[in-house]
Coordinates of C-alpha atoms in Angstrom, one line a residue:
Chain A
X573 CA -5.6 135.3 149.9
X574 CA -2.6 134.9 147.0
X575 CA -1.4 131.4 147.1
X576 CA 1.8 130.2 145.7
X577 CA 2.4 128.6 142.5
X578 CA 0.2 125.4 142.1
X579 CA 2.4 122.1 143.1
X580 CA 2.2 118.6 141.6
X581 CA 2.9 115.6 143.0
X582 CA 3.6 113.6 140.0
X583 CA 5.5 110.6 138.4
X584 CA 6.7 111.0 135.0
X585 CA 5.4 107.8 133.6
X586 CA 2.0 107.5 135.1
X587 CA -0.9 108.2 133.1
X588 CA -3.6 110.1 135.2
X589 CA -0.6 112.2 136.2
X590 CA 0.8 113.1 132.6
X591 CA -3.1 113.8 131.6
X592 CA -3.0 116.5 134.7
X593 CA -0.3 117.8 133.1
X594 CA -1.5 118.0 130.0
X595 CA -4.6 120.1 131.1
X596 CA -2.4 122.1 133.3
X597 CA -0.2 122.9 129.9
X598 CA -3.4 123.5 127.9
X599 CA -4.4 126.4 130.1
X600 CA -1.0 127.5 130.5
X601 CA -0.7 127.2 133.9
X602 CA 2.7 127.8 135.6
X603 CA 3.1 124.8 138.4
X604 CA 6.1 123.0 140.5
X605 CA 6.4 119.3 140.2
X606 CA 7.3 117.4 142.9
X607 CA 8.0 113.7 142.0
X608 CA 6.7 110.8 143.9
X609 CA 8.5 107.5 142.7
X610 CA 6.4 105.3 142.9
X611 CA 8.4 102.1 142.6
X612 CA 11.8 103.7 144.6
X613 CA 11.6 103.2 148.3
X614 CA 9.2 100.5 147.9
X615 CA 7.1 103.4 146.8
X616 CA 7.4 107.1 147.9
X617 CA 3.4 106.9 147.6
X618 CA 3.2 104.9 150.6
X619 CA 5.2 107.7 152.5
X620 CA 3.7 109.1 155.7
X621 CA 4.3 112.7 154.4
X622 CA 2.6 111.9 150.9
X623 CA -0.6 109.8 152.6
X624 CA -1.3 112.5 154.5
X625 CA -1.4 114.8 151.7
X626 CA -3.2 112.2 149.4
X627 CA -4.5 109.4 151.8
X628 CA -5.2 107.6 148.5
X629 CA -1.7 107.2 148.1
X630 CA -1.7 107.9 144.0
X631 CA -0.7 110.6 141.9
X632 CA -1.5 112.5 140.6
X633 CA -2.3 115.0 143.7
X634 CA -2.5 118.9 143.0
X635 CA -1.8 121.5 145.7
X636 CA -3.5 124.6 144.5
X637 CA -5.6 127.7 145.9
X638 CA -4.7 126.3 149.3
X639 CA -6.4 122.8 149.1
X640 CA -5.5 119.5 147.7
X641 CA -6.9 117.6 145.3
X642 CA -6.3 114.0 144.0
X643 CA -7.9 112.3 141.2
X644 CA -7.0 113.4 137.6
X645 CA -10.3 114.1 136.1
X646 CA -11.4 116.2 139.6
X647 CA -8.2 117.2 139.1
X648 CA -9.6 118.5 135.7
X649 CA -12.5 119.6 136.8
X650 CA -11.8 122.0 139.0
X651 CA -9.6 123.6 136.9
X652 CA -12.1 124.0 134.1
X653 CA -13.7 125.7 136.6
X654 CA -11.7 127.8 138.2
X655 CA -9.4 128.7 135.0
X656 CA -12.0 128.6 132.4
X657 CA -9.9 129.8 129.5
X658 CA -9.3 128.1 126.9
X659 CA -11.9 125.2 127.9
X660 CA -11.3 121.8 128.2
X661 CA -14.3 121.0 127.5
X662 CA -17.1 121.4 124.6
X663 CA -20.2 124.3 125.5
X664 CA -23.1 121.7 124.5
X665 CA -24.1 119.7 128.0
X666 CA -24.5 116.5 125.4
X667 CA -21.1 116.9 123.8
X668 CA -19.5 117.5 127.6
X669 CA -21.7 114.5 128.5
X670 CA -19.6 112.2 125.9
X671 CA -16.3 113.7 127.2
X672 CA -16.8 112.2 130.5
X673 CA -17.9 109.1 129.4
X674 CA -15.3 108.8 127.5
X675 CA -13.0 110.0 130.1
X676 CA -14.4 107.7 132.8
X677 CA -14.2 104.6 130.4
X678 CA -10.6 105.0 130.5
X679 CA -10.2 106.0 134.3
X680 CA -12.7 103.4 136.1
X681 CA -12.7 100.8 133.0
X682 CA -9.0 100.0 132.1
X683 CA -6.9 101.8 134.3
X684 CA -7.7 100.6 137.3
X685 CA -6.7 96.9 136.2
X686 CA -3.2 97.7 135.1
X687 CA -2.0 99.8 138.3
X688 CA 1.0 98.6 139.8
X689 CA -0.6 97.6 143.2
X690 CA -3.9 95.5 141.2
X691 CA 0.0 94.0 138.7
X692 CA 1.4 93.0 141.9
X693 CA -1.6 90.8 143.5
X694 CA -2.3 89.2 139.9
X695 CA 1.5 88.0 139.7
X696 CA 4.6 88.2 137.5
X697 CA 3.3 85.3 135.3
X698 CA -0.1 86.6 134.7
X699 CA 0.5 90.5 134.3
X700 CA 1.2 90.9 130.9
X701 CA -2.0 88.7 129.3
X702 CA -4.1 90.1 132.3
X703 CA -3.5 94.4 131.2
X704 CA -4.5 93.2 128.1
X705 CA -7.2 92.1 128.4
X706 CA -7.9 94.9 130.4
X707 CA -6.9 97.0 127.3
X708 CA -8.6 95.6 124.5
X709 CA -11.8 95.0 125.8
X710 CA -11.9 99.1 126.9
X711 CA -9.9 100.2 123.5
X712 CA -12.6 97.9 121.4
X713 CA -15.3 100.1 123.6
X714 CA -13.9 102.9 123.0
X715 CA -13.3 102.6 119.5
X716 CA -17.1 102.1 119.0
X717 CA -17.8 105.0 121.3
X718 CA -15.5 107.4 118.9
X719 CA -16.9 106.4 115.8
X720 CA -20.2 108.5 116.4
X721 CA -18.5 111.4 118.7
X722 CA -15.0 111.9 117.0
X723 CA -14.5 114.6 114.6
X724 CA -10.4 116.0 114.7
X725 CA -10.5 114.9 118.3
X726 CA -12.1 112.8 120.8
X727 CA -15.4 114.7 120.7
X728 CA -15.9 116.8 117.7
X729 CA -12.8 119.7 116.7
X730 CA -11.6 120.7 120.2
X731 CA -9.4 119.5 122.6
X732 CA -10.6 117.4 125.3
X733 CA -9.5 115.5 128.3
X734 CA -7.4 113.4 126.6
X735 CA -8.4 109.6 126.5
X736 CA -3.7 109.3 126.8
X737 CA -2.5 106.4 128.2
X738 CA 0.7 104.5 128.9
X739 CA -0.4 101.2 127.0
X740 CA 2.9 100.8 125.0
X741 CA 4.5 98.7 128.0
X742 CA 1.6 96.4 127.3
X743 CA 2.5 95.5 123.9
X744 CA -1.2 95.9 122.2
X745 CA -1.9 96.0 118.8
X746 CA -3.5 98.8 118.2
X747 CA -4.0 98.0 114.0
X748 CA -8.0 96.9 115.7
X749 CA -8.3 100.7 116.6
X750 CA -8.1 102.8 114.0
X751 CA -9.8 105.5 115.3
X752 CA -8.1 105.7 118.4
X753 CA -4.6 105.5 116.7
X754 CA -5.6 108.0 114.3
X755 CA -6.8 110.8 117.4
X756 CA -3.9 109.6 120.1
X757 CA -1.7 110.7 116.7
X758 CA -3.3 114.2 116.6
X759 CA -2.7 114.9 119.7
X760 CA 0.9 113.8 120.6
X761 CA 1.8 116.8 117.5
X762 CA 0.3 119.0 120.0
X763 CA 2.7 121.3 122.2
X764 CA 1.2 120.6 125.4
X765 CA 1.1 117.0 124.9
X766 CA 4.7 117.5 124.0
X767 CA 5.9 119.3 126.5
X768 CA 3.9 117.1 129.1
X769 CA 5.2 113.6 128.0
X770 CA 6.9 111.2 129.8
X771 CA 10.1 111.0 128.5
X772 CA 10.4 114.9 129.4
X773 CA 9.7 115.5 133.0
X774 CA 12.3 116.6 136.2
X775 CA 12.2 112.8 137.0
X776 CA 12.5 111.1 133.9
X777 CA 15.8 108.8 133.8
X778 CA 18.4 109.7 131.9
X779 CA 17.7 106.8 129.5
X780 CA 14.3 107.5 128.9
X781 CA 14.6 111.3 128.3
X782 CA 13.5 112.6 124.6
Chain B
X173 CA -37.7 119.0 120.2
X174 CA -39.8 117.5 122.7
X175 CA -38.0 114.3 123.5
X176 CA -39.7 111.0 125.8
X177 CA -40.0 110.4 129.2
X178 CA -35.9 108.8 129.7
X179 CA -35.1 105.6 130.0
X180 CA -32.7 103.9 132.1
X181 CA -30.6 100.6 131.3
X182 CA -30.3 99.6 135.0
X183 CA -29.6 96.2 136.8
X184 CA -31.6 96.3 140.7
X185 CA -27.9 95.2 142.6
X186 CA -25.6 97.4 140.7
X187 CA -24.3 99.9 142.6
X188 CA -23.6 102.1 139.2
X189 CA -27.0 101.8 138.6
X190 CA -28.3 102.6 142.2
X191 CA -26.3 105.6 142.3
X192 CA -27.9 107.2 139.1
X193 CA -31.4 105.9 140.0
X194 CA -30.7 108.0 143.4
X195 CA -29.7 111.6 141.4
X196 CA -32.7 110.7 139.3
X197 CA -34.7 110.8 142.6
X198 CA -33.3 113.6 144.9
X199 CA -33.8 115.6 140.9
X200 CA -37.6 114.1 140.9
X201 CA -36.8 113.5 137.3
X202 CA -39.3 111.1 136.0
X203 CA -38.0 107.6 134.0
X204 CA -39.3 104.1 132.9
X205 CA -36.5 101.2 133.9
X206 CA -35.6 98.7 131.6
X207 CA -34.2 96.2 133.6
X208 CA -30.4 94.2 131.8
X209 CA -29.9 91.1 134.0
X210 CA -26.1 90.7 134.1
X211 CA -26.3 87.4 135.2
X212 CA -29.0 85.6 133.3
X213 CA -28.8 84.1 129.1
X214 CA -24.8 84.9 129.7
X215 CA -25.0 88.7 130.8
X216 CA -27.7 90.4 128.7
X217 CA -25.6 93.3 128.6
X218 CA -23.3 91.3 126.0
X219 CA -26.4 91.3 123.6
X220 CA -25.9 92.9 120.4
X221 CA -28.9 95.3 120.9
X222 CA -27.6 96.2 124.2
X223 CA -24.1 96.3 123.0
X224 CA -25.6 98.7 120.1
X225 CA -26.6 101.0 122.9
X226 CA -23.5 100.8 125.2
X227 CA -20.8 99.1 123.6
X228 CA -18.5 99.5 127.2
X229 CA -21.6 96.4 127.8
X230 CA -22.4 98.0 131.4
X231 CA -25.0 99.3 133.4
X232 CA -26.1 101.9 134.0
X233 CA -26.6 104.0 130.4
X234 CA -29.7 106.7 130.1
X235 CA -31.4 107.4 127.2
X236 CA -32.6 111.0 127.5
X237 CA -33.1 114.0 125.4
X238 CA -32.0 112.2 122.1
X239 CA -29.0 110.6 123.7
X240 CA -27.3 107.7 125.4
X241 CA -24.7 108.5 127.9
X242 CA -22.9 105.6 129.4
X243 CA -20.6 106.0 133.0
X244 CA -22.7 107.0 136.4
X245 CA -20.8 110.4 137.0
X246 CA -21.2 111.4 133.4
X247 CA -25.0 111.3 133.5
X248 CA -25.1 112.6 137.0
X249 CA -22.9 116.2 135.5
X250 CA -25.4 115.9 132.5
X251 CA -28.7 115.9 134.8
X252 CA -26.6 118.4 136.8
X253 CA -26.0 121.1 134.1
X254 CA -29.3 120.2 132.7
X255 CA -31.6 120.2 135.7
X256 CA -29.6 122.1 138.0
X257 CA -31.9 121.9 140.4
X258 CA -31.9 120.6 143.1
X259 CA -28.2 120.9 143.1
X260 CA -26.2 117.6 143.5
X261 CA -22.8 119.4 143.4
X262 CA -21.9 122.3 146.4
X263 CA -21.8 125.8 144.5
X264 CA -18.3 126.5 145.6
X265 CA -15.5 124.6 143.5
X266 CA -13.4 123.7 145.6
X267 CA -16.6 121.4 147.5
X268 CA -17.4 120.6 144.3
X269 CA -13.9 119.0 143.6
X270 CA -13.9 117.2 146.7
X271 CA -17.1 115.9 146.0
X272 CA -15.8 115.0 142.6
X273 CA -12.8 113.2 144.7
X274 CA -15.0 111.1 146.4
X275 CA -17.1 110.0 143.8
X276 CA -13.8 109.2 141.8
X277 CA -12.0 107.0 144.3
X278 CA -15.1 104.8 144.3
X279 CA -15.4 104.5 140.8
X280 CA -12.6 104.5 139.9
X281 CA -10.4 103.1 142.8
X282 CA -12.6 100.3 144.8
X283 CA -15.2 99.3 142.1
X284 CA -13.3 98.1 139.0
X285 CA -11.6 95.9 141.0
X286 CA -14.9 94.0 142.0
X287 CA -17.3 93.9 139.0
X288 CA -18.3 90.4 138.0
X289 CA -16.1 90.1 135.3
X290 CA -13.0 91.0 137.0
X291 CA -14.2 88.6 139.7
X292 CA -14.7 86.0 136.9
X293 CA -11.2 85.9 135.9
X294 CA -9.9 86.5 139.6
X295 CA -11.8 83.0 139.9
X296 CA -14.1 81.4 142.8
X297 CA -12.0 80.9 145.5
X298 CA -9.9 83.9 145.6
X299 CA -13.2 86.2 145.0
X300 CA -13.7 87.2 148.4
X301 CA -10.4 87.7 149.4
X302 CA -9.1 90.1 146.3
X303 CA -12.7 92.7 146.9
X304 CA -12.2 92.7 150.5
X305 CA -8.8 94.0 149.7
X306 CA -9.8 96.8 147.4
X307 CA -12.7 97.4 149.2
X308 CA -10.7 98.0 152.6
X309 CA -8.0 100.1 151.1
X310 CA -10.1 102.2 149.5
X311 CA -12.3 102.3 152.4
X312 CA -9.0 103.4 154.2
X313 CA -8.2 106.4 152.4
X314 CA -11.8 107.3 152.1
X315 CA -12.7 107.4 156.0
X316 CA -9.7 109.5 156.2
X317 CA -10.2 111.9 153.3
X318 CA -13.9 111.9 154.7
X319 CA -12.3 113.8 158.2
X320 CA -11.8 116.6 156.8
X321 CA -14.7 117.2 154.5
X322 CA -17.5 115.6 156.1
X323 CA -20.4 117.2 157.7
X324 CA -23.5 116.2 157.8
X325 CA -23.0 113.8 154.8
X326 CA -19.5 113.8 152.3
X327 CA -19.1 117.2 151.9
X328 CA -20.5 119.1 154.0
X329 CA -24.3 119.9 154.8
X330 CA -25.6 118.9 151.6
X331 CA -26.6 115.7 149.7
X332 CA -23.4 115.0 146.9
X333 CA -23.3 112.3 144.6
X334 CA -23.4 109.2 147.4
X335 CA -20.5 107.0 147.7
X336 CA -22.8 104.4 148.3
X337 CA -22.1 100.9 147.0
X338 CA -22.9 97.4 147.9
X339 CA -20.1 95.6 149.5
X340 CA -22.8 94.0 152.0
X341 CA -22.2 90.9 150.2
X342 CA -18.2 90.9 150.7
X343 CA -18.6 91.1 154.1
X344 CA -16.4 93.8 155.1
X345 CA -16.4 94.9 158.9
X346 CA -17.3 98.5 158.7
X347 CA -16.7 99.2 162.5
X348 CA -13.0 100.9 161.1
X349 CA -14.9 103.5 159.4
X350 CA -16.9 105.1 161.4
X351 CA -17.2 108.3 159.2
X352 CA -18.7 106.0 156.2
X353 CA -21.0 104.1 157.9
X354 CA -22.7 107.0 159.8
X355 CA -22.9 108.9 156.2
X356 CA -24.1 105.8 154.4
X357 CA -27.5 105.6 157.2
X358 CA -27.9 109.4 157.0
X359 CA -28.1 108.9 153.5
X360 CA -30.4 105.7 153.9
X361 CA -32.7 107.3 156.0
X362 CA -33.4 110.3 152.8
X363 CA -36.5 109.5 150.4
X364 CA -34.2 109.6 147.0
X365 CA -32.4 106.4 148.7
X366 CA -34.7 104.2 149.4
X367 CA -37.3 104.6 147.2
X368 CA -34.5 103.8 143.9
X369 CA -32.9 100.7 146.5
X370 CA -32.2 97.6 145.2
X371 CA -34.7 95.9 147.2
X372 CA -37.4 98.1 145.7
X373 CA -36.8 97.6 141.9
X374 CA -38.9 96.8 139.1
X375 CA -36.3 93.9 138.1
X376 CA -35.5 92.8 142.2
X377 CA -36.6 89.0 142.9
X378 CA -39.4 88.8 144.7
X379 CA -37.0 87.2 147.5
X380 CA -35.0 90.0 148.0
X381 CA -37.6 92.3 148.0
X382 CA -38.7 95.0 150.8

């Protein structure tokens, strides 16, 4: 069967959905966003239309070759597989091994604890010092995982998953991670990181846009 | 080069840990345990020789064929494109990204939100409240994504990385997910999950043994 053109359901400042994008732009991979506002509406996520598309009620979601997937790095996944050109990931099973893990550090170690819904329950007052400690104690991980995989990029001299996320909000320092600057830097000059961003997507408000 | 027998950084009641020990099983990949208590002498997963080993301080990490990978799903892929078989992924990709899915919205979705040290700062008596909450929301969304891809267990027919985890002790009625619980004593019922059980561990108390 020919299925139509790949759609995403997406919201321009969310960070599993902007690293979707940026693998989708990697691969060159023509796709129709559809954005899901996740704070409009007391949530467009929470939608009966959108849960029964993604019952987790998250972007990013990805309609493609007639199924839907959520999840960014399944997201990922699948299209490493299906689209293998260029890769996403490194050849060597060790090198691949210390993408993930660096991938799933971010996903299930920091992310979780700064998502609007986990914000919420923790309280105005608290949100702010609670994300960052959330942040710092992943970043200072991190930054000790890179030192011994990180050539140009996260792993070695290609392109990876990227380890992107929307921290600025958060106000860390990030002078502690020097290493992480120095890669998140490299890869923002890239085109498909560019062209991906936040501040350029269909639903990006006008005062945002770049 | 011929690299040791692996060894795995496990703690017996960490559900991280449990689902690695179980792909080392239904794999028949032999290991020796070295057990990190993350309760006693403050968390021995905060000890600099640990912490020089895994510096995300977690269990589980594997040491095998010259490396340490850190995150479950990372080192169940590695022993996946290393010992592909048995298979712990479905062949075709699109199985293989709903598997992927699954194993995601635990980790990354229900988890995090209930590890001890996010419990710590959540504080005693709001504990049981906040992981019954993330437990049943993601239990939500999974019974319902399970509908549709479930057979015999997640995906399917065949054994996939389990979405087992111990919520036993947050004592969540499982009667509104049906789907989950007759998965979970499928699973139960297979070799691989009993035999790497946290009642059945090198580093289990001897009154929680069985």
């Amino acid at each position: 069967p020919v299925f139509p053109q790949p759609i995403l359901y997406s919201y321009f400042r969310s960070s599993c959905s902007w690293r979707v994008r940026i693998a989708l732009a990697l691969k060159s991979i023509d796709y129709e966003t559809i954005p899901i506002n996740l704070i409009k509406d007391g949530g467009q996520q929470f939608s009966e239309e959108f849960q029964a598309l993604n019952p987790m009620k998250q972007v990013p979601a990805l309609k493609i070759d007639g199924i839907t997937i959520a999840q960014s790095l399944a997201i990922i996944e699948y299209l490493e597989e299906t689209r293998p050109t260029p890769r996403l990931l490194p050849q060597d099973p060790k090198k691949r091994a210390q993408v993930r893990m660096i991938s799933d550090v971010i996903t299930s170690g920091i992310q979780p604890l700064q998502n609007l819904s986990v914000l919420k329950q923790v309280g105005q007052e608290n949100q702010l010092t609670w994300a960052q400690k959330a942040i710092r104690s992943g970043f200072n991980a991190l930054e000790q995982v890179l030192w011994s995989t990180a050539g140009k990029y996260c792993v070695g001299d290609e392109v990876s998953p990227p380890p992107v996320f929307l921290c600025h909000r958060f106000k860390v320092d990030l002078t502690p991670y020097p290493t992480i600057s120095r890669i998140n830097k490299t890869l923002m000059a890239l085109e498909a990181f560019q062209v991906s961003h936040p501040c350029r997507q269909p639903d990006t408000p006008p005062e945002l846009r770049a």
